[in-house]
Amino acid sequence: MNADLEANIQQALPSALKMALYAAKKQQLEMAKYTYEAVESLYNNAAFLKDLEDQEHLQQLDETAKDFAVLGTQLTRYKTQLEKLEPLVESGTLGQQKIDKVLKDALAKPRINPANHEFYRKFCDRAGIELTVDGDDDVFIQESESVRSTICPVTQMEMEDPLKNPGCGHTYSKKGIQAHLQRNKKCPVAGCPQKLSFNSLERDVEMEVIISRLASEQQRSQAVAAAGQEEDEDEEEYVVE
């Protein structure tokens, strides 16, 4: 290979790896968001079948929920591996062997107990299924434990562009946390000592899905209310005094 060409490749490689890592992290977030959307649909179907007392189809959904628990674990592990690659990319020490390991770990199907995964626990909550977690004691997951607040702890308003602090797990609206960080570098949630910076925050794709679902439900409720009001007005027109 031409010496100048090889030198140019070596010079461009760090930037190319950074771009590839950025693309991989973005892809992981999008995959996670699609997964959360699918799981939300699974929860709704579970609640519907529970009301119908349709045990046959609930059992089929149970297997699907376990598969989602495995997928969720894979996505989490993939994210962890990408985070481990970041300092290697920054230092220029990332080799092919490490890349191969990340791909191998990401594609491997993990052996997990679904009862310990959030996806399956929430499914059981919606389906009214009692499950056992790490022992013989039956644990029934209360619905209130699976509900996340969409109110920003900074603005006290509905979140927009939710960002999550991976250090403590708290989520804030983008504009709210930007304003907060101008005067304070600690998590704004009362009692949380976690320090943070804007660059350390990441998209909370689960919260994005929750906000989108609640907005859709509100629109449907408003549409139903508006339709009911129109029917009442039509009936009033035919009332004979």
mmCIF file with all atom_site columns, N, CA, C and O in Angstrom, residues 188-230:
data_model
loop_
_atom_site.group_PDB
_atom_site.id
_atom_site.type_symbol
_atom_site.label_atom_id
_atom_site.label_alt_id
_atom_site.label_comp_id
_atom_site.label_asym_id
_atom_site.label_entity_id
_atom_site.label_seq_id
_atom_site.pdbx_PDB_ins_code
_atom_site.Cartn_x
_atom_site.Cartn_y
_atom_site.Cartn_z
_atom_site.occupancy
_atom_site.B_iso_or_equiv
_atom_site.pdbx_formal_charge
_atom_site.auth_seq_id
_atom_site.auth_comp_id
_atom_site.auth_asym_id
_atom_site.auth_atom_id
_atom_site.pdbx_PDB_model_num
ATOM 1   N N  . PRO A 1 188 ? -31.849 17.427 40.140 1.00 0.00 ? 188 PRO A N  1
ATOM 2   C CA . PRO A 1 188 ? -32.873 18.277 40.760 1.00 0.00 ? 188 PRO A CA 1
ATOM 3   C C  . PRO A 1 188 ? -33.922 17.524 41.570 1.00 0.00 ? 188 PRO A C  1
ATOM 4   O O  . PRO A 1 188 ? -34.747 18.153 42.233 1.00 0.00 ? 188 PRO A O  1
ATOM 5   N N  . VAL A 1 189 ? -33.901 16.194 41.528 1.00 0.00 ? 189 VAL A N  1
ATOM 6   C CA . VAL A 1 189 ? -34.872 15.421 42.309 1.00 0.00 ? 189 VAL A CA 1
ATOM 7   C C  . VAL A 1 189 ? -34.509 15.518 43.789 1.00 0.00 ? 189 VAL A C  1
ATOM 8   O O  . VAL A 1 189 ? -33.353 15.296 44.172 1.00 0.00 ? 189 VAL A O  1
ATOM 9   N N  . ALA A 1 190 ? -35.471 15.841 44.609 1.00 0.00 ? 190 ALA A N  1
ATOM 10  C CA . ALA A 1 190 ? -35.234 16.034 46.040 1.00 0.00 ? 190 ALA A CA 1
ATOM 11  C C  . ALA A 1 190 ? -34.583 14.807 46.674 1.00 0.00 ? 190 ALA A C  1
ATOM 12  O O  . ALA A 1 190 ? -35.052 13.683 46.485 1.00 0.00 ? 190 ALA A O  1
ATOM 13  N N  . GLY A 1 191 ? -33.492 15.041 47.387 1.00 0.00 ? 191 GLY A N  1
ATOM 14  C CA . GLY A 1 191 ? -32.810 13.969 48.094 1.00 0.00 ? 191 GLY A CA 1
ATOM 15  C C  . GLY A 1 191 ? -31.793 13.206 47.274 1.00 0.00 ? 191 GLY A C  1
ATOM 16  O O  . GLY A 1 191 ? -31.084 12.351 47.811 1.00 0.00 ? 191 GLY A O  1
ATOM 17  N N  . CYS A 1 192 ? -31.698 13.493 45.974 1.00 0.00 ? 192 CYS A N  1
ATOM 18  C CA . CYS A 1 192 ? -30.740 12.780 45.124 1.00 0.00 ? 192 CYS A CA 1
ATOM 19  C C  . CYS A 1 192 ? -29.420 13.548 45.087 1.00 0.00 ? 192 CYS A C  1
ATOM 20  O O  . CYS A 1 192 ? -29.384 14.703 44.656 1.00 0.00 ? 192 CYS A O  1
ATOM 21  N N  . PRO A 1 193 ? -28.315 12.922 45.508 1.00 0.00 ? 193 PRO A N  1
ATOM 22  C CA . PRO A 1 193 ? -27.027 13.619 45.547 1.00 0.00 ? 193 PRO A CA 1
ATOM 23  C C  . PRO A 1 193 ? -26.222 13.503 44.252 1.00 0.00 ? 193 PRO A C  1
ATOM 24  O O  . PRO A 1 193 ? -25.112 14.014 44.165 1.00 0.00 ? 193 PRO A O  1
ATOM 25  N N  . GLN A 1 194 ? -26.785 12.835 43.249 1.00 0.00 ? 194 GLN A N  1
ATOM 26  C CA . GLN A 1 194 ? -26.042 12.538 42.026 1.00 0.00 ? 194 GLN A CA 1
ATOM 27  C C  . GLN A 1 194 ? -25.658 13.813 41.271 1.00 0.00 ? 194 GLN A C  1
ATOM 28  O O  . GLN A 1 194 ? -26.495 14.663 40.988 1.00 0.00 ? 194 GLN A O  1
ATOM 29  N N  . LYS A 1 195 ? -24.376 13.937 40.955 1.00 0.00 ? 195 LYS A N  1
ATOM 30  C CA . LYS A 1 195 ? -23.926 15.046 40.124 1.00 0.00 ? 195 LYS A CA 1
ATOM 31  C C  . LYS A 1 195 ? -24.145 14.680 38.658 1.00 0.00 ? 195 LYS A C  1
ATOM 32  O O  . LYS A 1 195 ? -24.148 13.508 38.291 1.00 0.00 ? 195 LYS A O  1
ATOM 33  N N  . LEU A 1 196 ? -24.309 15.693 37.833 1.00 0.00 ? 196 LEU A N  1
ATOM 34  C CA . LEU A 1 196 ? -24.545 15.406 36.420 1.00 0.00 ? 196 LEU A CA 1
ATOM 35  C C  . LEU A 1 196 ? -24.059 16.545 35.545 1.00 0.00 ? 196 LEU A C  1
ATOM 36  O O  . LEU A 1 196 ? -23.832 17.665 36.006 1.00 0.00 ? 196 LEU A O  1
ATOM 37  N N  . SER A 1 197 ? -23.883 16.221 34.284 1.00 0.00 ? 197 SER A N  1
ATOM 38  C CA . SER A 1 197 ? -23.574 17.212 33.259 1.00 0.00 ? 197 SER A CA 1
ATOM 39  C C  . SER A 1 197 ? -24.478 16.920 32.076 1.00 0.00 ? 197 SER A C  1
ATOM 40  O O  . SER A 1 197 ? -24.966 15.793 31.915 1.00 0.00 ? 197 SER A O  1
ATOM 41  N N  . PHE A 1 198 ? -24.694 17.908 31.250 1.00 0.00 ? 198 PHE A N  1
ATOM 42  C CA . PHE A 1 198 ? -25.622 17.720 30.137 1.00 0.00 ? 198 PHE A CA 1
ATOM 43  C C  . PHE A 1 198 ? -25.130 16.632 29.190 1.00 0.00 ? 198 PHE A C  1
ATOM 44  O O  . PHE A 1 198 ? -25.919 15.845 28.663 1.00 0.00 ? 198 PHE A O  1
ATOM 45  N N  . ASN A 1 199 ? -23.820 16.564 28.982 1.00 0.00 ? 199 ASN A N  1
ATOM 46  C CA . ASN A 1 199 ? -23.264 15.574 28.058 1.00 0.00 ? 199 ASN A CA 1
ATOM 47  C C  . ASN A 1 199 ? -23.404 14.145 28.567 1.00 0.00 ? 199 ASN A C  1
ATOM 48  O O  . ASN A 1 199 ? -23.298 13.194 27.788 1.00 0.00 ? 199 ASN A O  1
ATOM 49  N N  . SER A 1 200 ? -23.627 13.988 29.870 1.00 0.00 ? 200 SER A N  1
ATOM 50  C CA . SER A 1 200 ? -23.767 12.641 30.425 1.00 0.00 ? 200 SER A CA 1
ATOM 51  C C  . SER A 1 200 ? -25.199 12.114 30.303 1.00 0.00 ? 200 SER A C  1
ATOM 52  O O  . SER A 1 200 ? -25.448 10.930 30.540 1.00 0.00 ? 200 SER A O  1
ATOM 53  N N  . LEU A 1 201 ? -26.130 12.975 29.932 1.00 0.00 ? 201 LEU A N  1
ATOM 54  C CA . LEU A 1 201 ? -27.529 12.566 29.827 1.00 0.00 ? 201 LEU A CA 1
ATOM 55  C C  . LEU A 1 201 ? -27.780 11.831 28.517 1.00 0.00 ? 201 LEU A C  1
ATOM 56  O O  . LEU A 1 201 ? -27.072 12.028 27.530 1.00 0.00 ? 201 LEU A O  1
ATOM 57  N N  . GLU A 1 202 ? -28.796 10.986 28.515 1.00 0.00 ? 202 GLU A N  1
ATOM 58  C CA . GLU A 1 202 ? -29.140 10.230 27.316 1.00 0.00 ? 202 GLU A CA 1
ATOM 59  C C  . GLU A 1 202 ? -30.652 10.246 27.108 1.00 0.00 ? 202 GLU A C  1
ATOM 60  O O  . GLU A 1 202 ? -31.419 10.484 28.045 1.00 0.00 ? 202 GLU A O  1
ATOM 61  N N  . ARG A 1 203 ? -31.056 10.014 25.884 1.00 0.00 ? 203 ARG A N  1
ATOM 62  C CA . ARG A 1 203 ? -32.491 9.959  25.583 1.00 0.00 ? 203 ARG A CA 1
ATOM 63  C C  . ARG A 1 203 ? -33.166 8.878  26.420 1.00 0.00 ? 203 ARG A C  1
ATOM 64  O O  . ARG A 1 203 ? -32.648 7.775  26.559 1.00 0.00 ? 203 ARG A O  1
ATOM 65  N N  . ASP A 1 204 ? -34.315 9.222  26.972 1.00 0.00 ? 204 ASP A N  1
ATOM 66  C CA . ASP A 1 204 ? -35.112 8.229  27.694 1.00 0.00 ? 204 ASP A CA 1
ATOM 67  C C  . ASP A 1 204 ? -36.201 7.754  26.733 1.00 0.00 ? 204 ASP A C  1
ATOM 68  O O  . ASP A 1 204 ? -37.296 8.318  26.677 1.00 0.00 ? 204 ASP A O  1
ATOM 69  N N  . VAL A 1 205 ? -35.879 6.711  25.974 1.00 0.00 ? 205 VAL A N  1
ATOM 70  C CA . VAL A 1 205 ? -36.810 6.265  24.933 1.00 0.00 ? 205 VAL A CA 1
ATOM 71  C C  . VAL A 1 205 ? -38.071 5.652  25.536 1.00 0.00 ? 205 VAL A C  1
ATOM 72  O O  . VAL A 1 205 ? -39.155 5.722  24.938 1.00 0.00 ? 205 VAL A O  1
ATOM 73  N N  . GLU A 1 206 ? -37.947 5.060  26.718 1.00 0.00 ? 206 GLU A N  1
ATOM 74  C CA . GLU A 1 206 ? -39.147 4.519  27.367 1.00 0.00 ? 206 GLU A CA 1
ATOM 75  C C  . GLU A 1 206 ? -40.109 5.649  27.709 1.00 0.00 ? 206 GLU A C  1
ATOM 76  O O  . GLU A 1 206 ? -41.320 5.544  27.481 1.00 0.00 ? 206 GLU A O  1
ATOM 77  N N  . MET A 1 207 ? -39.579 6.751  28.241 1.00 0.00 ? 207 MET A N  1
ATOM 78  C CA . MET A 1 207 ? -40.432 7.887  28.572 1.00 0.00 ? 207 MET A CA 1
ATOM 79  C C  . MET A 1 207 ? -41.033 8.496  27.311 1.00 0.00 ? 207 MET A C  1
ATOM 80  O O  . MET A 1 207 ? -42.191 8.951  27.320 1.00 0.00 ? 207 MET A O  1
ATOM 81  N N  . GLU A 1 208 ? -40.283 8.513  26.222 1.00 0.00 ? 208 GLU A N  1
ATOM 82  C CA . GLU A 1 208 ? -40.822 9.017  24.957 1.00 0.00 ? 208 GLU A CA 1
ATOM 83  C C  . GLU A 1 208 ? -42.058 8.223  24.549 1.00 0.00 ? 208 GLU A C  1
ATOM 84  O O  . GLU A 1 208 ? -43.064 8.788  24.099 1.00 0.00 ? 208 GLU A O  1
ATOM 85  N N  . VAL A 1 209 ? -41.988 6.906  24.709 1.00 0.00 ? 209 VAL A N  1
ATOM 86  C CA . VAL A 1 209 ? -43.114 6.042  24.350 1.00 0.00 ? 209 VAL A CA 1
ATOM 87  C C  . VAL A 1 209 ? -44.301 6.297  25.280 1.00 0.00 ? 209 VAL A C  1
ATOM 88  O O  . VAL A 1 209 ? -45.451 6.373  24.842 1.00 0.00 ? 209 VAL A O  1
ATOM 89  N N  . ILE A 1 210 ? -44.022 6.446  26.573 1.00 0.00 ? 210 ILE A N  1
ATOM 90  C CA . ILE A 1 210 ? -45.093 6.697  27.544 1.00 0.00 ? 210 ILE A CA 1
ATOM 91  C C  . ILE A 1 210 ? -45.799 8.016  27.235 1.00 0.00 ? 210 ILE A C  1
ATOM 92  O O  . ILE A 1 210 ? -47.035 8.096  27.229 1.00 0.00 ? 210 ILE A O  1
ATOM 93  N N  . ILE A 1 211 ? -45.020 9.065  26.965 1.00 0.00 ? 211 ILE A N  1
ATOM 94  C CA . ILE A 1 211 ? -45.597 10.377 26.663 1.00 0.00 ? 211 ILE A CA 1
ATOM 95  C C  . ILE A 1 211 ? -46.438 10.310 25.391 1.00 0.00 ? 211 ILE A C  1
ATOM 96  O O  . ILE A 1 211 ? -47.544 10.864 25.327 1.00 0.00 ? 211 ILE A O  1
ATOM 97  N N  . SER A 1 212 ? -45.931 9.613  24.385 1.00 0.00 ? 212 SER A N  1
ATOM 98  C CA . SER A 1 212 ? -46.662 9.471  23.126 1.00 0.00 ? 212 SER A CA 1
ATOM 99  C C  . SER A 1 212 ? -47.975 8.724  23.339 1.00 0.00 ? 212 SER A C  1
ATOM 100 O O  . SER A 1 212 ? -49.024 9.111  22.804 1.00 0.00 ? 212 SER A O  1
ATOM 101 N N  . ARG A 1 213 ? -47.931 7.667  24.154 1.00 0.00 ? 213 ARG A N  1
ATOM 102 C CA . ARG A 1 213 ? -49.146 6.885  24.415 1.00 0.00 ? 213 ARG A CA 1
ATOM 103 C C  . ARG A 1 213 ? -50.180 7.718  25.162 1.00 0.00 ? 213 ARG A C  1
ATOM 104 O O  . ARG A 1 213 ? -51.369 7.706  24.822 1.00 0.00 ? 213 ARG A O  1
ATOM 105 N N  . LEU A 1 214 ? -49.740 8.457  26.178 1.00 0.00 ? 214 LEU A N  1
ATOM 106 C CA . LEU A 1 214 ? -50.672 9.279  26.948 1.00 0.00 ? 214 LEU A CA 1
ATOM 107 C C  . LEU A 1 214 ? -51.290 10.375 26.087 1.00 0.00 ? 214 LEU A C  1
ATOM 108 O O  . LEU A 1 214 ? -52.473 10.697 26.232 1.00 0.00 ? 214 LEU A O  1
ATOM 109 N N  . ALA A 1 215 ? -50.482 10.938 25.182 1.00 0.00 ? 215 ALA A N  1
ATOM 110 C CA . ALA A 1 215 ? -51.001 11.974 24.289 1.00 0.00 ? 215 ALA A CA 1
ATOM 111 C C  . ALA A 1 215 ? -52.066 11.391 23.356 1.00 0.00 ? 215 ALA A C  1
ATOM 112 O O  . ALA A 1 215 ? -53.103 12.018 23.107 1.00 0.00 ? 215 ALA A O  1
ATOM 113 N N  . SER A 1 216 ? -51.819 10.177 22.863 1.00 0.00 ? 216 SER A N  1
ATOM 114 C CA . SER A 1 216 ? -52.794 9.520  21.984 1.00 0.00 ? 216 SER A CA 1
ATOM 115 C C  . SER A 1 216 ? -54.084 9.217  22.735 1.00 0.00 ? 216 SER A C  1
ATOM 116 O O  . SER A 1 216 ? -55.191 9.402  22.207 1.00 0.00 ? 216 SER A O  1
ATOM 117 N N  . GLU A 1 217 ? -53.944 8.751  23.977 1.00 0.00 ? 217 GLU A N  1
ATOM 118 C CA . GLU A 1 217 ? -55.127 8.455  24.786 1.00 0.00 ? 217 GLU A CA 1
ATOM 119 C C  . GLU A 1 217 ? -55.932 9.720  25.057 1.00 0.00 ? 217 GLU A C  1
ATOM 120 O O  . GLU A 1 217 ? -57.171 9.706  25.034 1.00 0.00 ? 217 GLU A O  1
ATOM 121 N N  . GLN A 1 218 ? -55.234 10.822 25.301 1.00 0.00 ? 218 GLN A N  1
ATOM 122 C CA . GLN A 1 218 ? -55.925 12.083 25.553 1.00 0.00 ? 218 GLN A CA 1
ATOM 123 C C  . GLN A 1 218 ? -56.667 12.556 24.306 1.00 0.00 ? 218 GLN A C  1
ATOM 124 O O  . GLN A 1 218 ? -57.806 13.035 24.391 1.00 0.00 ? 218 GLN A O  1
ATOM 125 N N  . GLN A 1 219 ? -56.035 12.398 23.144 1.00 0.00 ? 219 GLN A N  1
ATOM 126 C CA . GLN A 1 219 ? -56.688 12.791 21.896 1.00 0.00 ? 219 GLN A CA 1
ATOM 127 C C  . GLN A 1 219 ? -57.940 11.955 21.641 1.00 0.00 ? 219 GLN A C  1
ATOM 128 O O  . GLN A 1 219 ? -58.972 12.480 21.212 1.00 0.00 ? 219 GLN A O  1
ATOM 129 N N  . ARG A 1 220 ? -57.841 10.646 21.922 1.00 0.00 ? 220 ARG A N  1
ATOM 130 C CA . ARG A 1 220 ? -59.014 9.783  21.735 1.00 0.00 ? 220 ARG A CA 1
ATOM 131 C C  . ARG A 1 220 ? -60.136 10.174 22.689 1.00 0.00 ? 220 ARG A C  1
ATOM 132 O O  . ARG A 1 220 ? -61.310 10.207 22.308 1.00 0.00 ? 220 ARG A O  1
ATOM 133 N N  . SER A 1 221 ? -59.776 10.477 23.933 1.00 0.00 ? 221 SER A N  1
ATOM 134 C CA . SER A 1 221 ? -60.788 10.873 24.916 1.00 0.00 ? 221 SER A CA 1
ATOM 135 C C  . SER A 1 221 ? -61.472 12.167 24.498 1.00 0.00 ? 221 SER A C  1
ATOM 136 O O  . SER A 1 221 ? -62.697 12.309 24.620 1.00 0.00 ? 221 SER A O  1
ATOM 137 N N  . GLN A 1 222 ? -60.678 13.113 24.001 1.00 0.00 ? 222 GLN A N  1
ATOM 138 C CA . GLN A 1 222 ? -61.249 14.381 23.553 1.00 0.00 ? 222 GLN A CA 1
ATOM 139 C C  . GLN A 1 222 ? -62.164 14.179 22.351 1.00 0.00 ? 222 GLN A C  1
ATOM 140 O O  . GLN A 1 222 ? -63.218 14.818 22.242 1.00 0.00 ? 222 GLN A O  1
ATOM 141 N N  . ALA A 1 223 ? -61.758 13.264 21.445 1.00 0.00 ? 223 ALA A N  1
ATOM 142 C CA . ALA A 1 223 ? -62.577 12.989 20.266 1.00 0.00 ? 223 ALA A CA 1
ATOM 143 C C  . ALA A 1 223 ? -63.904 12.351 20.665 1.00 0.00 ? 223 ALA A C  1
ATOM 144 O O  . ALA A 1 223 ? -64.968 12.691 20.129 1.00 0.00 ? 223 ALA A O  1
ATOM 145 N N  . VAL A 1 224 ? -63.851 11.422 21.625 1.00 0.00 ? 224 VAL A N  1
ATOM 146 C CA . VAL A 1 224 ? -65.078 10.773 22.103 1.00 0.00 ? 224 VAL A CA 1
ATOM 147 C C  . VAL A 1 224 ? -65.988 11.786 22.785 1.00 0.00 ? 224 VAL A C  1
ATOM 148 O O  . VAL A 1 224 ? -67.206 11.799 22.569 1.00 0.00 ? 224 VAL A O  1
ATOM 149 N N  . ALA A 1 225 ? -65.394 12.662 23.603 1.00 0.00 ? 225 ALA A N  1
ATOM 150 C CA . ALA A 1 225 ? -66.184 13.683 24.295 1.00 0.00 ? 225 ALA A CA 1
ATOM 151 C C  . ALA A 1 225 ? -66.825 14.644 23.300 1.00 0.00 ? 225 ALA A C  1
ATOM 152 O O  . ALA A 1 225 ? -67.993 15.025 23.446 1.00 0.00 ? 225 ALA A O  1
ATOM 153 N N  . ALA A 1 226 ? -66.062 15.025 22.271 1.00 0.00 ? 226 ALA A N  1
ATOM 154 C CA . ALA A 1 226 ? -66.594 15.942 21.263 1.00 0.00 ? 226 ALA A CA 1
ATOM 155 C C  . ALA A 1 226 ? -67.734 15.291 20.486 1.00 0.00 ? 226 ALA A C  1
ATOM 156 O O  . ALA A 1 226 ? -68.753 15.930 20.187 1.00 0.00 ? 226 ALA A O  1
ATOM 157 N N  . ALA A 1 227 ? -67.570 14.000 20.163 1.00 0.00 ? 227 ALA A N  1
ATOM 158 C CA . ALA A 1 227 ? -68.624 13.284 19.440 1.00 0.00 ? 227 ALA A CA 1
ATOM 159 C C  . ALA A 1 227 ? -69.886 13.182 20.289 1.00 0.00 ? 227 ALA A C  1
ATOM 160 O O  . ALA A 1 227 ? -71.009 13.338 19.793 1.00 0.00 ? 227 ALA A O  1
ATOM 161 N N  . GLY A 1 228 ? -69.712 12.940 21.592 1.00 0.00 ? 228 GLY A N  1
ATOM 162 C CA . GLY A 1 228 ? -70.860 12.863 22.486 1.00 0.00 ? 228 GLY A CA 1
ATOM 163 C C  . GLY A 1 228 ? -71.587 14.187 22.598 1.00 0.00 ? 228 GLY A C  1
ATOM 164 O O  . GLY A 1 228 ? -72.822 14.239 22.651 1.00 0.00 ? 228 GLY A O  1
ATOM 165 N N  . GLN A 1 229 ? -70.816 15.274 22.616 1.00 0.00 ? 229 GLN A N  1
ATOM 166 C CA . GLN A 1 229 ? -71.423 16.601 22.697 1.00 0.00 ? 229 GLN A CA 1
ATOM 167 C C  . GLN A 1 229 ? -72.226 16.913 21.440 1.00 0.00 ? 229 GLN A C  1
ATOM 168 O O  . GLN A 1 229 ? -73.314 17.484 21.504 1.00 0.00 ? 229 GLN A O  1
ATOM 169 N N  . GLU A 1 230 ? -71.702 16.511 20.284 1.00 0.00 ? 230 GLU A N  1
ATOM 170 C CA . GLU A 1 230 ? -72.422 16.738 19.030 1.00 0.00 ? 230 GLU A CA 1
ATOM 171 C C  . GLU A 1 230 ? -73.732 15.959 19.007 1.00 0.00 ? 230 GLU A C  1
ATOM 172 O O  . GLU A 1 230 ? -74.761 16.455 18.532 1.00 0.00 ? 230 GLU A O  1
#
